[in-house]
Coordinates of C-alpha atoms in Angstrom, one line a residue:
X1 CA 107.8 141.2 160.5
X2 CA 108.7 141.6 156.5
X3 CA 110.1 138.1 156.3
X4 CA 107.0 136.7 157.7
X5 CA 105.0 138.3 154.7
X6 CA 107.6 138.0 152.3
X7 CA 107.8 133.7 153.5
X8 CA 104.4 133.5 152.6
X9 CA 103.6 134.8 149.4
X10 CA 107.2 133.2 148.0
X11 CA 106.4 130.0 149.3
X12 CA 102.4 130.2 147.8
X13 CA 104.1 131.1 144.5
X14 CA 106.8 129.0 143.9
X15 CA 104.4 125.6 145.4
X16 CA 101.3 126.6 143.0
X17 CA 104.1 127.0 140.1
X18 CA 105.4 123.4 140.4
X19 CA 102.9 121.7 142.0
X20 CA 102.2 118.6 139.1
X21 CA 105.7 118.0 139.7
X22 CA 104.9 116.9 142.9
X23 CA 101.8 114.8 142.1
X24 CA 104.3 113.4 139.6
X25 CA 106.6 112.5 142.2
X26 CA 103.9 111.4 144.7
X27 CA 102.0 108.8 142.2
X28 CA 105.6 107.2 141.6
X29 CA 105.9 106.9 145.4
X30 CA 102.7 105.4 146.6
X31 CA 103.7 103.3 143.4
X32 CA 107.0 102.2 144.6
X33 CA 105.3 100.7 148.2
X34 CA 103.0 98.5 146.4
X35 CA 105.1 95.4 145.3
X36 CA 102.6 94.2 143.2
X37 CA 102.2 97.1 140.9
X38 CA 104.6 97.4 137.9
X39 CA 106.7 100.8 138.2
X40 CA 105.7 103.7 135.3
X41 CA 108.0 105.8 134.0
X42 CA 107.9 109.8 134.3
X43 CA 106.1 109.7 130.9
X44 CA 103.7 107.2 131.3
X45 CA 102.6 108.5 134.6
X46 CA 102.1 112.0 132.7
X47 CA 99.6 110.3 130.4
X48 CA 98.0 108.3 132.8
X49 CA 97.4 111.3 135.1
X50 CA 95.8 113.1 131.3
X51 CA 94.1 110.4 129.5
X52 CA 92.4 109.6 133.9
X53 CA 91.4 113.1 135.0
X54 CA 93.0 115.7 132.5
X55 CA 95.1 118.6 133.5
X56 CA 93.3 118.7 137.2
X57 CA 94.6 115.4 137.9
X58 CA 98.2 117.2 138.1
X59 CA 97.0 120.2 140.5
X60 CA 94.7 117.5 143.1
X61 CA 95.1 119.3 146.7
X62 CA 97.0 122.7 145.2
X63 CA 94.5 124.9 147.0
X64 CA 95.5 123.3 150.7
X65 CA 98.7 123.2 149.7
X66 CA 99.2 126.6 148.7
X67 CA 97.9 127.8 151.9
X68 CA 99.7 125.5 153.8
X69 CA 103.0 126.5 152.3
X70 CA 102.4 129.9 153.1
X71 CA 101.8 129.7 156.1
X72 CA 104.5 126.8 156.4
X73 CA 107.6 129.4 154.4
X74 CA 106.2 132.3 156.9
X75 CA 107.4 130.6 159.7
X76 CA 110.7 129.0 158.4
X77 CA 112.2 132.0 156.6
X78 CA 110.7 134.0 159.8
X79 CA 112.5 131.5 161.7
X80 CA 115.6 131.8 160.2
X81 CA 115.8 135.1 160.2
X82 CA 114.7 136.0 164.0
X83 CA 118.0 132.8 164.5
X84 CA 120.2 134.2 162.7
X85 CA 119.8 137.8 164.4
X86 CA 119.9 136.6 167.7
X87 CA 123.1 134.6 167.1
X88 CA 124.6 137.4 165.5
X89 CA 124.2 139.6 168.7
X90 CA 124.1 137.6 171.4
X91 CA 125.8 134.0 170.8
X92 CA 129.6 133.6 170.8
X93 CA 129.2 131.0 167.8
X94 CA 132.1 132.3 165.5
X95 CA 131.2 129.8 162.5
X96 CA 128.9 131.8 160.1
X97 CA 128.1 128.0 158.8
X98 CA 127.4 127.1 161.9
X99 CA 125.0 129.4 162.3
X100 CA 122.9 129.2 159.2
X101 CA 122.7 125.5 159.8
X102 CA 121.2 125.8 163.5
X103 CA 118.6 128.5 162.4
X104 CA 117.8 126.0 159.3
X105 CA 117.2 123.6 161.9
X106 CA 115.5 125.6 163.8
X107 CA 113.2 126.5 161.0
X108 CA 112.8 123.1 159.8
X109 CA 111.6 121.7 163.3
X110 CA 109.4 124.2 164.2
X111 CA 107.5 124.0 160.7
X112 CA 106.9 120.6 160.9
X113 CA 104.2 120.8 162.8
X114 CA 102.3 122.8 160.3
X115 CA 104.1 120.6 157.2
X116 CA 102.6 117.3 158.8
X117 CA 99.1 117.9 158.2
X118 CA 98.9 120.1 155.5
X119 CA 101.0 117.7 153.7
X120 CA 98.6 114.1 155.2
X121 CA 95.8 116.2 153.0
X122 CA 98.0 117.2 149.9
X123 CA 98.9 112.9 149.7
X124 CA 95.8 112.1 150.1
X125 CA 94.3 113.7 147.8
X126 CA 97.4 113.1 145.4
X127 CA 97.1 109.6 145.8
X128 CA 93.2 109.3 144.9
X129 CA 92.8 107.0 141.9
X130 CA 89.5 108.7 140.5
X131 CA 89.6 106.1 137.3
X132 CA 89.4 102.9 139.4
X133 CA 87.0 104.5 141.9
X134 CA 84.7 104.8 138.9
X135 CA 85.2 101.2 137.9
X136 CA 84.7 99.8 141.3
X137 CA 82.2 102.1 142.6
X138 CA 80.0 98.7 143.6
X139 CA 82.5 96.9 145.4
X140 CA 84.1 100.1 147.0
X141 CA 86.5 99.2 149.6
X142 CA 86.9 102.1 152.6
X143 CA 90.4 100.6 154.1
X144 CA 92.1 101.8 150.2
X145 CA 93.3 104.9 150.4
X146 CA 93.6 105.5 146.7
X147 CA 89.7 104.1 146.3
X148 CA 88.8 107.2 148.5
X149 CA 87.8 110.2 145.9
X150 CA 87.6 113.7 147.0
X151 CA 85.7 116.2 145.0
X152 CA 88.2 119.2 146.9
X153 CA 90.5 119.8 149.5
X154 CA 88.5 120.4 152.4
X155 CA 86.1 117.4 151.4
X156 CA 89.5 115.3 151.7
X157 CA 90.4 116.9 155.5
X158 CA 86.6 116.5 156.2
X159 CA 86.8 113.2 155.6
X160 CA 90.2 112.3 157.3
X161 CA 89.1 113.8 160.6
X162 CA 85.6 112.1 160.3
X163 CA 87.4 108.4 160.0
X164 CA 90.2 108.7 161.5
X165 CA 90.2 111.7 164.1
X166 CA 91.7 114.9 164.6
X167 CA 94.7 113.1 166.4
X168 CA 95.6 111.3 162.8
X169 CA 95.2 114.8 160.9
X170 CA 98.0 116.5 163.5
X171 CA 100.0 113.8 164.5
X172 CA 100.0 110.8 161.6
X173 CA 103.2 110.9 160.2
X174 CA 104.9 113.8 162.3
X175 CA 107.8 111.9 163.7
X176 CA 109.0 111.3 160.2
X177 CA 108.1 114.7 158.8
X178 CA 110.4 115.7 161.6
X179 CA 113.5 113.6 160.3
X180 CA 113.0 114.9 157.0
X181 CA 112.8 118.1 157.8
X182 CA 115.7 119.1 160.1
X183 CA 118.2 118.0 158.0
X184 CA 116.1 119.6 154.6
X185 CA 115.8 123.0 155.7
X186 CA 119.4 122.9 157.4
X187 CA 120.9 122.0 154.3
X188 CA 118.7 124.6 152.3
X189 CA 119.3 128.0 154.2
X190 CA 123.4 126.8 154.7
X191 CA 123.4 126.3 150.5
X192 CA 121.3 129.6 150.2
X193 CA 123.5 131.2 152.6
X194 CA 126.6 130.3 151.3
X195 CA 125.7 130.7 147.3
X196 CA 124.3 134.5 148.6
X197 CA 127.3 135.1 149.8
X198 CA 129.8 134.4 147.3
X199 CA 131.2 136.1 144.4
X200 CA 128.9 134.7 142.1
X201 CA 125.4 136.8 143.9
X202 CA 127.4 140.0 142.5
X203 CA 128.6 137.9 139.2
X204 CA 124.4 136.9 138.5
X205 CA 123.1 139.7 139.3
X206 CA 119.5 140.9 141.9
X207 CA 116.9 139.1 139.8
X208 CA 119.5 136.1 138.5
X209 CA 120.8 135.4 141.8
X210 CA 117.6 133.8 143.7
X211 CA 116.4 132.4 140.7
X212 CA 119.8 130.2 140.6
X213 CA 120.6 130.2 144.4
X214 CA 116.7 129.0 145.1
X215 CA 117.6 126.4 142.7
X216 CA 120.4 124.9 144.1
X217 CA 119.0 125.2 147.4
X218 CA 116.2 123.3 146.7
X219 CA 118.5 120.4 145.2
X220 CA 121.1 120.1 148.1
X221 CA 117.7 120.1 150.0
X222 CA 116.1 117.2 148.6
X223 CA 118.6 114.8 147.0
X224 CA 120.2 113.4 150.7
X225 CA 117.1 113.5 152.4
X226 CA 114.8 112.2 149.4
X227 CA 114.7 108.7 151.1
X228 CA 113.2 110.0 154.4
X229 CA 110.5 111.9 151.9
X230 CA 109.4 108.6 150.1
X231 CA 109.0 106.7 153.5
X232 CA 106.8 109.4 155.2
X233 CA 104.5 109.4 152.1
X234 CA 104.2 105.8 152.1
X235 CA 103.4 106.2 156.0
X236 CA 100.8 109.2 155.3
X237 CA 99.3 107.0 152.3
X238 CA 98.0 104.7 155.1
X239 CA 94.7 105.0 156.8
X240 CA 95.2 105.2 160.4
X241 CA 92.7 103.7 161.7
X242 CA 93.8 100.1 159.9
X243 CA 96.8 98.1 160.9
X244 CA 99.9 99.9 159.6
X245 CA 103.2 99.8 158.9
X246 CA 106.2 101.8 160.8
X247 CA 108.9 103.9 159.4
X248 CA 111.4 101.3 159.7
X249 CA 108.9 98.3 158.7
X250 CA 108.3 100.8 155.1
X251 CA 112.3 100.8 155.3
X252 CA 112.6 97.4 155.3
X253 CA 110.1 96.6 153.1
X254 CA 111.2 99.1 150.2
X255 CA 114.6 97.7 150.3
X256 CA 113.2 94.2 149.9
X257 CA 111.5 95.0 146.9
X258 CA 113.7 97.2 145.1
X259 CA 116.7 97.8 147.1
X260 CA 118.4 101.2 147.0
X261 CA 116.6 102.2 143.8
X262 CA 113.6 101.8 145.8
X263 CA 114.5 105.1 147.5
X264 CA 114.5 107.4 144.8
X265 CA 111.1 106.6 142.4
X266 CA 110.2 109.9 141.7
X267 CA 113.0 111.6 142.2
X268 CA 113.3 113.2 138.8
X269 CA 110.0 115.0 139.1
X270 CA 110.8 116.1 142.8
X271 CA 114.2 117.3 141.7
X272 CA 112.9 119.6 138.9
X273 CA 109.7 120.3 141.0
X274 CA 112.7 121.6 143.5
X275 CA 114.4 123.6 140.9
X276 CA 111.3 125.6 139.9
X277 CA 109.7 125.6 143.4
X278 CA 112.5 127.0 145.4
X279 CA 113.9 129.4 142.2
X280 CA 110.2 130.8 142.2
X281 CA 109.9 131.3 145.9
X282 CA 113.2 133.1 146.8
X283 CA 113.3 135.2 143.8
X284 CA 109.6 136.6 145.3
X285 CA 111.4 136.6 148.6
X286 CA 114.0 138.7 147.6
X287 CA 111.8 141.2 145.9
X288 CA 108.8 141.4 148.6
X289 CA 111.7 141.9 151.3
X290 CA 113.7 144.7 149.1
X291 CA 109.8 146.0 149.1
X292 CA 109.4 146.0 152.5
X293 CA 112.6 146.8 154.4
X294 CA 112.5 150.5 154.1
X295 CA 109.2 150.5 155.6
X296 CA 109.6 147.5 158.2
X297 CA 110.5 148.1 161.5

């Protein structure tokens, strides 16, 4: 199917495009669930990450990640698509709204099962602190996360399943990976859907169009369920295998420490991150699927 094809090489673009965003974004978060580290702002995290490892320290994990996500968009935009045609033709559901937001639901659901781990290896190797590792390398402590260092991706997964077990690579932080996204990918095909629809796809233009639509999408995707993302990292963050903290014990804990603030460190990279991810991936979208439909079947 052309979406499937079209999913994946959007969704390898646009992630590879923004990715030190979302390192950016990351570092504040495993940040912002250790109460006794003083918060960084977005630029002081920018030179940390340059003056520590330089300009791979803002692409740690892209490689995994860029596979992941295309094999994760495949299946959501496939998702969505094969929904939407089946409640077009055989559903009684009158509400086109309606609609987009059960196959975005759909989509968001049935990705999470890939999302979960590819995203346990992307944190993981986000959240490395190379610079300390090298400072502490005699008194290395296994049960830190961040003391871990992985020369690559696969070296981190490698690793992950060795100490912690294959269950922990497919299952550690899934239930929350499902909260955030059912309610993420609903909200970002109904904003697609809506914006695609309206006067102002004719008014931008082909090419304009996704680039702003994908933008917006990616916004009204992440800013109400931004909360949810912050917790699941702070769950993934943690090795498995060690006493850990619950969704609703990070909860509790974030809010103790910095109350409702506490729910949005790194929001500004994520949200510009979101912007260029999401404008990246649909514009390829649009023009891989005007490619293909004359020859799909």
């Amino acid at each position: 199917m052309s979406s499937l094809f079209a999913g994946s090489v959007g969704g390898a673009i646009g992630v590879g495009i923004a990715y030190p965003f979302d390192t950016l974004s990351t570092k504040a978060q495993v940040r912002s669930g250790k109460s006794d580290e003083k918060q960084a702002n977005l630029i002081q995290n920018i030179k940390t990450i340059w003056n520590n490892q330089g300009i791979n320290g803002f692409f740690e994990g892209v490689f995994v990640t860029m596979i992941g996500q295309a094999a994760i968009k495949s299946i959501q935009f496939a998702v969505n698509e094969i929904t939407l045609l089946y409640l077009e033709t055989n559903a009684t559901i009158q509400s086109n709204l309606l609609k987009m937001a059960i196959a975005g639901t759909l989509a968001g659901l049935l990705s999470s099962f890939v999302v979960s781990p590819i995203e346990l290896v992307k944190i993981r190797m986000q959240a490395q602190n190379k610079s300390a590792s090298k400072k502490n390398d005699d008194d290395h402590d296994d049960s830190d996360i961040s003391s871990q260092v992985y020369s690559n991706d696969f070296e981190c997964a490698k690793y992950l399943i060795k100490h912690e077990g294959w269950r922990a690579l497919f299952c550690h932080g899934l239930g929350i990976t499902i909260i955030r996204e059912i309610p993420s990918f609903a909200f970002y095909f109904v904003a697609y859907g809506l914006l695609a629809r309206s006067s102002f796809a004719v008014q931008l233009g082909n090419h304009a169009a996704p680039l702003v639509f994908g933008a917006l999408a990616g916004w009204a995707m992440w800013i109400p369920t931004y909360p949810a993302d912050i917790v699941k990292t702070l769950v993934q963050v943690q090795d498995s295998k060690n006493k850990m903290l619950g969704p609703m014990q990070i909860t509790a804990k974030l809010y103790r420490s910095g109350g409702v603030k506490a729910f949005f460190d790194g929001l500004e990279p994520k949200l510009v991150r979101a912007a260029v991810k999401h404008a990246a991936t649909f514009w390829v979208y649009e023009i891989v699927m005007n490619m293909l439909r004359p020859i799909s079947v």
